[in-house]
Tab-separated table of C-alpha atoms in Angstrom:
chain	number	residue	atom	x	y	z
A	43	UNK	CA	-27.933	-91.839	-74.365
A	44	UNK	CA	-27.192	-91.995	-78.415
A	45	UNK	CA	-27.060	-89.119	-81.025
A	46	UNK	CA	-29.472	-88.726	-83.702
A	47	UNK	CA	-29.546	-86.079	-86.124
A	48	UNK	CA	-32.604	-83.614	-86.139
A	49	UNK	CA	-34.195	-80.405	-87.829
A	50	UNK	CA	-34.678	-77.614	-85.119
A	51	UNK	CA	-36.077	-74.069	-84.718
A	52	UNK	CA	-33.534	-72.370	-82.650
A	53	UNK	CA	-35.856	-69.365	-81.954
A	54	UNK	CA	-39.435	-68.600	-82.901
A	55	UNK	CA	-38.087	-66.330	-85.817
A	56	UNK	CA	-35.570	-68.413	-86.803
A	57	UNK	CA	-34.984	-70.908	-89.650
A	58	UNK	CA	-34.396	-74.672	-89.157
A	59	UNK	CA	-31.086	-75.733	-88.971
A	60	UNK	CA	-29.781	-79.346	-88.746
A	61	UNK	CA	-28.571	-80.312	-85.185
A	62	UNK	CA	-27.616	-83.352	-83.344
A	63	UNK	CA	-29.787	-84.378	-80.299
A	64	UNK	CA	-29.196	-86.994	-77.570
A	65	UNK	CA	-31.729	-89.918	-77.368
A	66	UNK	CA	-32.044	-92.212	-74.460
A	67	UNK	CA	-30.750	-95.622	-74.912
A	68	UNK	CA	-33.888	-98.178	-74.673
A	69	UNK	CA	-34.897	-99.151	-71.395
A	70	UNK	CA	-36.900	-102.530	-70.718
A	71	UNK	CA	-40.214	-101.089	-72.131
A	72	UNK	CA	-38.769	-98.753	-74.755
A	73	UNK	CA	-38.625	-99.153	-78.312
A	74	UNK	CA	-36.181	-97.390	-80.770
A	75	UNK	CA	-37.500	-96.541	-84.047
A	76	UNK	CA	-35.814	-95.515	-87.351
A	77	UNK	CA	-37.643	-92.600	-88.445
A	78	UNK	CA	-38.606	-92.826	-91.940
A	79	UNK	CA	-41.087	-90.052	-92.717
A	80	UNK	CA	-42.583	-87.319	-90.182
A	81	UNK	CA	-45.639	-85.234	-91.291
A	82	UNK	CA	-45.953	-81.464	-90.971
A	83	UNK	CA	-49.185	-80.422	-88.698
A	84	UNK	CA	-50.109	-76.864	-88.528
A	85	UNK	CA	-49.920	-77.208	-84.735
A	86	UNK	CA	-45.874	-77.766	-85.417
A	87	UNK	CA	-45.955	-74.499	-86.748
A	88	UNK	CA	-47.902	-72.653	-83.738
A	89	UNK	CA	-45.680	-74.378	-81.505
A	90	UNK	CA	-42.516	-73.794	-83.194
A	91	UNK	CA	-43.134	-70.245	-83.955
A	92	UNK	CA	-44.288	-69.813	-80.417
A	93	UNK	CA	-47.916	-68.648	-81.584
A	94	UNK	CA	-49.371	-70.768	-78.485
A	95	UNK	CA	-46.658	-69.524	-76.026
A	96	UNK	CA	-44.359	-71.769	-73.892
A	97	UNK	CA	-42.441	-72.997	-76.713
A	98	UNK	CA	-38.864	-74.563	-75.765
A	99	UNK	CA	-35.760	-74.045	-78.084
A	100	UNK	CA	-33.997	-75.673	-80.008
A	101	UNK	CA	-37.435	-76.983	-80.771
A	102	UNK	CA	-37.802	-80.143	-82.665
A	103	UNK	CA	-41.354	-80.570	-83.820
A	104	UNK	CA	-43.119	-83.855	-85.308
A	105	UNK	CA	-46.011	-85.669	-83.992
A	106	UNK	CA	-46.794	-87.930	-86.959
A	107	UNK	CA	-44.088	-90.087	-87.042
A	108	UNK	CA	-44.039	-93.465	-89.325
A	109	UNK	CA	-40.756	-96.012	-89.378
A	110	UNK	CA	-39.540	-99.070	-88.469
A	111	UNK	CA	-38.094	-100.649	-85.338
A	112	UNK	CA	-34.636	-100.397	-84.790
A	113	UNK	CA	-34.609	-102.218	-81.172
A	114	UNK	CA	-36.694	-103.214	-78.260
A	115	UNK	CA	-36.405	-103.333	-74.762
A	116	UNK	CA	-36.272	-106.665	-72.842
A	117	UNK	CA	-39.819	-106.750	-71.561
A	118	UNK	CA	-41.276	-105.244	-74.966
A	119	UNK	CA	-43.741	-107.971	-76.162
A	120	UNK	CA	-45.865	-106.100	-78.866
A	121	UNK	CA	-43.257	-105.175	-81.285
A	122	UNK	CA	-40.075	-106.820	-83.047
A	123	UNK	CA	-36.978	-105.387	-84.689
A	124	UNK	CA	-38.174	-104.627	-88.356
A	125	UNK	CA	-41.725	-103.602	-87.670
A	126	UNK	CA	-43.719	-101.017	-89.195
A	127	UNK	CA	-44.923	-98.749	-86.625
A	128	UNK	CA	-45.806	-95.151	-85.753
A	129	UNK	CA	-45.706	-92.552	-83.269
A	130	UNK	CA	-48.378	-89.547	-82.496
A	131	UNK	CA	-48.994	-86.680	-80.632
A	132	UNK	CA	-48.613	-88.764	-77.275
A	133	UNK	CA	-45.727	-90.499	-75.761
A	134	UNK	CA	-46.827	-90.837	-72.167
A	135	UNK	CA	-49.745	-90.477	-69.585
A	136	UNK	CA	-50.170	-91.172	-65.875
A	137	UNK	CA	-51.982	-94.329	-66.764
A	138	UNK	CA	-54.121	-94.192	-63.514
A	139	UNK	CA	-56.835	-91.408	-63.876
A	140	UNK	CA	-60.424	-92.111	-65.152
A	141	UNK	CA	-59.538	-90.803	-68.635
A	142	UNK	CA	-56.500	-92.709	-68.955
A	143	UNK	CA	-58.218	-96.344	-67.793
A	144	UNK	CA	-61.061	-95.413	-70.315
A	145	UNK	CA	-58.537	-95.436	-72.981
A	146	UNK	CA	-58.681	-91.766	-73.548
A	147	UNK	CA	-55.022	-90.828	-72.655
A	148	UNK	CA	-55.297	-87.888	-74.616
A	149	UNK	CA	-57.287	-86.039	-71.670
A	150	UNK	CA	-54.983	-87.527	-68.944
A	151	UNK	CA	-56.161	-85.616	-65.821
A	152	UNK	CA	-52.470	-85.419	-64.585
A	153	UNK	CA	-51.183	-84.355	-67.900
A	154	UNK	CA	-50.331	-85.894	-70.979
A	155	UNK	CA	-46.792	-86.148	-72.179
A	156	UNK	CA	-46.773	-84.908	-76.064
A	157	UNK	CA	-44.349	-86.052	-78.369
A	158	UNK	CA	-42.259	-82.467	-78.184
A	159	UNK	CA	-42.235	-79.438	-76.145
A	160	UNK	CA	-43.233	-81.242	-72.966
A	161	UNK	CA	-41.749	-81.474	-69.759
A	162	UNK	CA	-39.881	-84.557	-69.109
A	163	UNK	CA	-37.009	-85.963	-66.321
A	164	UNK	CA	-33.690	-85.582	-67.798
A	165	UNK	CA	-33.349	-89.607	-67.965
A	166	UNK	CA	-36.325	-89.498	-70.388
A	167	UNK	CA	-34.930	-86.569	-72.896
A	168	UNK	CA	-31.412	-85.122	-71.576
A	169	UNK	CA	-32.410	-81.215	-72.167
A	170	UNK	CA	-35.761	-82.048	-70.042
A	171	UNK	CA	-38.199	-81.559	-73.002
A	172	UNK	CA	-39.434	-83.878	-75.538
A	173	UNK	CA	-38.020	-83.572	-79.033
A	174	UNK	CA	-39.989	-84.728	-81.806
A	175	UNK	CA	-40.302	-86.566	-85.091
A	176	UNK	CA	-38.059	-84.522	-87.367
A	177	UNK	CA	-35.146	-86.452	-86.626
A	178	UNK	CA	-33.739	-89.898	-87.413
A	179	UNK	CA	-34.598	-91.814	-84.605
A	180	UNK	CA	-36.787	-91.933	-81.366
A	181	UNK	CA	-37.210	-93.986	-78.305
A	182	UNK	CA	-40.688	-94.251	-77.142
A	183	UNK	CA	-42.624	-96.769	-74.282
A	184	UNK	CA	-44.206	-99.730	-76.210
A	185	UNK	CA	-47.757	-98.706	-74.864
A	186	UNK	CA	-47.488	-95.481	-76.969
A	187	UNK	CA	-46.157	-97.102	-80.214
A	188	UNK	CA	-48.909	-98.010	-82.929
A	189	UNK	CA	-48.617	-100.842	-85.599
A	190	UNK	CA	-48.824	-99.683	-89.095
A	191	UNK	CA	-50.300	-102.328	-91.366
A	192	UNK	CA	-49.074	-103.400	-94.126
A	193	UNK	CA	-52.045	-102.529	-96.431
A	194	UNK	CA	-50.714	-98.857	-96.235
A	195	UNK	CA	-47.472	-96.825	-97.300
A	196	UNK	CA	-45.531	-95.215	-94.373
A	197	UNK	CA	-45.281	-91.951	-96.305
A	198	UNK	CA	-48.800	-91.529	-96.426
A	199	UNK	CA	-49.746	-93.222	-93.103
A	200	UNK	CA	-47.712	-90.445	-91.355
A	201	UNK	CA	-50.257	-88.108	-91.156
A	202	UNK	CA	-52.785	-90.312	-89.970
A	203	UNK	CA	-51.115	-90.495	-86.791
A	204	UNK	CA	-52.448	-86.981	-86.143
A	205	UNK	CA	-54.751	-85.532	-88.722
A	206	UNK	CA	-56.386	-89.167	-89.193
A	207	UNK	CA	-56.981	-89.851	-85.428
A	208	UNK	CA	-58.092	-86.268	-85.000
A	209	UNK	CA	-60.986	-86.781	-87.538
A	210	UNK	CA	-61.456	-90.644	-86.926
A	211	UNK	CA	-62.231	-90.125	-83.161
A	212	UNK	CA	-65.366	-87.520	-83.496
A	213	UNK	CA	-66.711	-89.655	-86.515
A	214	UNK	CA	-66.788	-92.658	-84.155
A	215	UNK	CA	-67.873	-90.770	-81.288
A	216	UNK	CA	-70.915	-89.313	-83.134
A	217	UNK	CA	-71.686	-92.416	-84.957
A	218	UNK	CA	-71.206	-91.227	-88.169
A	219	UNK	CA	-72.443	-94.162	-90.900
A	220	UNK	CA	-74.850	-95.368	-92.930
A	221	UNK	CA	-78.342	-93.027	-93.058
A	222	UNK	CA	-76.237	-90.158	-91.528
A	223	UNK	CA	-75.653	-86.886	-93.290
A	224	UNK	CA	-72.320	-85.472	-92.289
A	225	UNK	CA	-70.714	-82.351	-93.274
A	226	UNK	CA	-66.810	-81.162	-93.289
A	227	UNK	CA	-66.237	-77.766	-92.988
A	228	UNK	CA	-62.527	-77.069	-94.892
A	229	UNK	CA	-60.858	-79.261	-97.539
A	230	UNK	CA	-57.422	-78.829	-95.783
A	231	UNK	CA	-55.013	-81.171	-94.156
A	232	UNK	CA	-57.518	-82.386	-91.786
A	233	UNK	CA	-60.668	-81.916	-93.997
A	234	UNK	CA	-59.605	-84.319	-96.854
A	235	UNK	CA	-58.785	-86.871	-94.577
A	236	UNK	CA	-61.986	-86.557	-92.724
A	237	UNK	CA	-64.058	-86.951	-96.242
A	238	UNK	CA	-62.188	-90.327	-97.101
A	239	UNK	CA	-63.050	-91.651	-93.578
A	240	UNK	CA	-66.587	-90.249	-93.492
A	241	UNK	CA	-67.502	-91.793	-96.862
A	242	UNK	CA	-65.822	-95.031	-95.776
A	243	UNK	CA	-67.709	-95.416	-92.776
A	244	UNK	CA	-71.046	-95.201	-95.056
A	245	UNK	CA	-71.964	-91.501	-94.325
A	246	UNK	CA	-73.527	-89.363	-96.843
A	247	UNK	CA	-70.850	-86.685	-97.141
A	248	UNK	CA	-70.952	-82.893	-97.801
A	249	UNK	CA	-67.658	-80.539	-97.898
A	250	UNK	CA	-68.316	-76.956	-97.075
A	251	UNK	CA	-65.504	-74.701	-98.258
A	252	UNK	CA	-65.094	-71.226	-98.931
A	253	UNK	CA	-65.153	-71.690	-102.713
A	254	UNK	CA	-65.352	-74.686	-105.242
A	255	UNK	CA	-61.729	-74.681	-106.203
A	256	UNK	CA	-61.287	-78.294	-104.649
A	257	UNK	CA	-64.640	-79.641	-105.810
A	258	UNK	CA	-63.084	-82.062	-107.982
A	259	UNK	CA	-60.647	-83.323	-105.220
A	260	UNK	CA	-63.522	-83.434	-102.940
A	261	UNK	CA	-65.823	-85.655	-104.860
A	262	UNK	CA	-63.099	-87.926	-105.781
A	263	UNK	CA	-61.999	-88.728	-102.395
A	264	UNK	CA	-65.595	-89.515	-101.339
A	265	UNK	CA	-67.737	-86.545	-100.891
A	266	UNK	CA	-71.246	-86.565	-102.519
A	267	UNK	CA	-71.863	-83.008	-102.340
A	268	UNK	CA	-69.363	-80.091	-102.406
A	269	UNK	CA	-71.277	-76.505	-101.496
A	270	UNK	CA	-69.500	-73.060	-101.536
A	271	UNK	CA	-69.922	-71.300	-98.246
A	272	UNK	CA	-69.088	-67.880	-99.659
A	273	UNK	CA	-72.449	-68.355	-101.414
A	274	UNK	CA	-75.425	-67.402	-99.129
A	275	UNK	CA	-77.740	-69.575	-100.888
A	276	UNK	CA	-75.832	-72.696	-99.299
A	277	UNK	CA	-76.736	-71.748	-96.200
A	278	UNK	CA	-80.447	-71.361	-97.036
A	279	UNK	CA	-80.941	-74.479	-98.953
A	280	UNK	CA	-78.967	-76.638	-96.305
A	281	UNK	CA	-80.712	-75.527	-93.274
A	282	UNK	CA	-81.795	-78.228	-91.013
A	283	UNK	CA	-79.655	-81.029	-92.927
A	284	UNK	CA	-76.967	-82.521	-91.211
A	285	UNK	CA	-76.616	-84.687	-88.027
A	286	UNK	CA	-73.159	-84.049	-87.897
A	287	UNK	CA	-70.963	-80.982	-88.887
A	288	UNK	CA	-67.029	-81.228	-88.176
A	289	UNK	CA	-64.878	-78.039	-88.355
A	290	UNK	CA	-61.673	-78.445	-89.263
A	291	UNK	CA	-60.211	-74.868	-89.907
A	292	UNK	CA	-59.385	-72.328	-87.293
A	293	UNK	CA	-60.700	-69.141	-89.036
A	294	UNK	CA	-63.355	-67.059	-86.747
A	295	UNK	CA	-66.212	-68.266	-88.754
A	296	UNK	CA	-69.974	-67.287	-88.011
A	297	UNK	CA	-70.702	-70.215	-86.012
A	298	UNK	CA	-74.581	-69.440	-85.671
A	299	UNK	CA	-74.845	-70.211	-89.346
A	300	UNK	CA	-73.625	-73.281	-89.128
A	301	UNK	CA	-75.521	-74.316	-86.165
A	302	UNK	CA	-78.657	-73.739	-88.264
A	303	UNK	CA	-77.499	-76.553	-90.583
A	304	UNK	CA	-77.856	-79.249	-88.264
A	305	UNK	CA	-80.880	-81.420	-87.881
A	306	UNK	CA	-82.731	-82.474	-84.676
A	307	UNK	CA	-79.829	-83.697	-82.279
A	308	UNK	CA	-77.651	-82.771	-84.601
A	309	UNK	CA	-73.931	-81.654	-83.444
A	310	UNK	CA	-71.177	-79.385	-84.589
A	311	UNK	CA	-67.853	-80.337	-83.574
A	312	UNK	CA	-65.078	-77.993	-83.223
A	313	UNK	CA	-61.541	-79.239	-84.165
A	314	UNK	CA	-59.739	-76.028	-84.942
A	315	UNK	CA	-58.909	-73.313	-82.659
A	316	UNK	CA	-60.318	-69.862	-83.745
A	317	UNK	CA	-58.423	-66.647	-82.368
A	318	UNK	CA	-61.495	-65.029	-80.846
A	319	UNK	CA	-64.448	-66.280	-78.541
A	320	UNK	CA	-67.137	-67.844	-80.538
A	321	UNK	CA	-70.263	-65.751	-80.802
A	322	UNK	CA	-73.582	-68.281	-80.110
A	323	UNK	CA	-77.064	-67.296	-80.096
A	324	UNK	CA	-78.705	-69.729	-77.529
A	325	UNK	CA	-81.897	-70.330	-79.661
A	326	UNK	CA	-79.843	-71.996	-82.063
A	327	UNK	CA	-79.069	-74.432	-79.637
A	328	UNK	CA	-82.182	-74.839	-78.162
A	329	UNK	CA	-84.197	-75.228	-81.427
A	330	UNK	CA	-83.935	-78.732	-82.544
A	331	UNK	CA	-81.709	-79.805	-79.460
A	332	UNK	CA	-78.603	-79.222	-81.175
A	333	UNK	CA	-75.305	-79.253	-79.513
A	334	UNK	CA	-71.866	-77.529	-79.827
A	335	UNK	CA	-68.824	-79.799	-78.806
A	336	UNK	CA	-64.951	-80.034	-79.325
A	337	UNK	CA	-62.704	-82.875	-79.868
A	338	UNK	CA	-59.092	-83.543	-79.710
A	339	UNK	CA	-57.181	-86.483	-80.784
A	340	UNK	CA	-58.234	-90.146	-79.775
A	341	UNK	CA	-56.546	-92.560	-77.132
A	342	UNK	CA	-53.910	-95.162	-78.181
A	343	UNK	CA	-56.387	-97.935	-78.618
A	344	UNK	CA	-58.531	-95.811	-80.930
A	345	UNK	CA	-55.809	-94.482	-82.902
A	346	UNK	CA	-54.926	-98.264	-83.669
A	347	UNK	CA	-58.302	-98.852	-84.746
A	348	UNK	CA	-58.284	-96.018	-87.020
A	349	UNK	CA	-54.828	-97.295	-88.564
A	350	UNK	CA	-56.410	-100.753	-89.098
A	351	UNK	CA	-59.412	-99.386	-90.701
A	352	UNK	CA	-57.576	-96.917	-92.973
A	353	UNK	CA	-55.550	-99.807	-94.337
A	354	UNK	CA	-58.498	-102.169	-94.652
A	355	UNK	CA	-60.082	-99.320	-96.773
A	356	UNK	CA	-56.879	-98.135	-98.469
A	357	UNK	CA	-57.008	-94.825	-96.989
A	358	UNK	CA	-53.984	-92.414	-96.769
A	359	UNK	CA	-53.248	-88.686	-96.635
A	360	UNK	CA	-52.895	-87.013	-100.100
A	361	UNK	CA	-49.202	-85.888	-99.620
A	362	UNK	CA	-46.490	-83.598	-100.837
A	363	UNK	CA	-43.007	-85.306	-100.013
A	364	UNK	CA	-40.343	-82.734	-99.370
A	365	UNK	CA	-36.538	-82.882	-97.921
A	366	UNK	CA	-35.570	-81.503	-94.479
A	367	UNK	CA	-34.123	-78.397	-95.938
A	368	UNK	CA	-37.604	-77.280	-97.130
A	369	UNK	CA	-39.430	-77.225	-93.951
A	370	UNK	CA	-39.128	-73.548	-93.687
A	371	UNK	CA	-40.610	-73.186	-97.142
A	372	UNK	CA	-43.379	-75.970	-96.549
A	373	UNK	CA	-44.475	-73.964	-93.108
A	374	UNK	CA	-44.821	-70.679	-94.890
A	375	UNK	CA	-46.809	-72.573	-97.956
A	376	UNK	CA	-48.998	-74.064	-94.843
A	377	UNK	CA	-49.777	-70.578	-93.386
A	378	UNK	CA	-50.774	-69.676	-97.152
A	379	UNK	CA	-52.998	-72.926	-97.915
A	380	UNK	CA	-50.731	-73.800	-100.715
A	381	UNK	CA	-50.593	-77.660	-100.340
A	382	UNK	CA	-52.808	-80.291	-101.220
A	383	UNK	CA	-53.026	-81.581	-98.601
A	384	UNK	CA	-50.065	-82.525	-96.500
A	385	UNK	CA	-46.130	-82.282	-96.494
A	386	UNK	CA	-44.490	-85.309	-95.532
A	387	UNK	CA	-40.483	-84.746	-94.647
A	388	UNK	CA	-38.218	-87.694	-95.748
A	389	UNK	CA	-36.171	-88.469	-92.773
A	390	UNK	CA	-33.546	-90.100	-95.433
A	391	UNK	CA	-32.736	-86.332	-96.244
A	392	UNK	CA	-32.134	-85.277	-92.376
């Protein structure tokens, strides 16, 4: 085992503090990574503050990791020391079930191993559960390491390892592209990347946001239209318009109103997790053969595809770079929707 510095939350109601954690020595198939940047995802906040239950402490979040290879195991073939790499939400899966064999490791039937707060054997992580990217180094099986192309900065690439693939996967699955009308609900950390990717895929993109406050940003990032959902006229004028609507927010929205915006065979995809059960009227699905679906992240191959696509199209997250001692403040600002659009921790400050 080797020691690295990390920032951890000691309890759900605590504040982040600097600690030392143990990482395993690289095995034959492992890649050791010097972390340069780690994005802050809202899932980090839910987990660290135990809002979803089951949090393990001390909790070191972080599944948007960008860095440089420091060492490789004897059997590693895909990476070499000095390579630019990333690690996303996954660091393990069974590799044998149908989803894994299909490249959908995120849906592993035997339980994927997440980058933090997942139970693992002590030889994998000394304390018995995974510790994430708010640290200076991490060791990961090469199968779960992604190459970050030269065409994108490590700092703006970090959020793509979760936010980017969370949007790219449904956009690709539901064939967003030329001739398709796509709506993105929300212009936050997820939504702004969705606008960029959907526009680069060739779709006509509309942002549906509570207000017009971020309208100029939305149009600058690739949206063709930007409409306020606080204006009831929006729902009347856009009825039956969209082939695909992607909901990036976790608020309890009037889903029926959004279903009515779908065209024939249109799909509304949920990414956020609302607190209350969804209220859906059957006729709004039956009419026009509409679908209501959900999506998680993407598998390893698709995540690499996303990184290559983003690099080729100059797509990175819009970020605010912070020092590690600003994580508590950043968490509060994310909850208050006071960030445009993604916080990224400079690991040099850990």
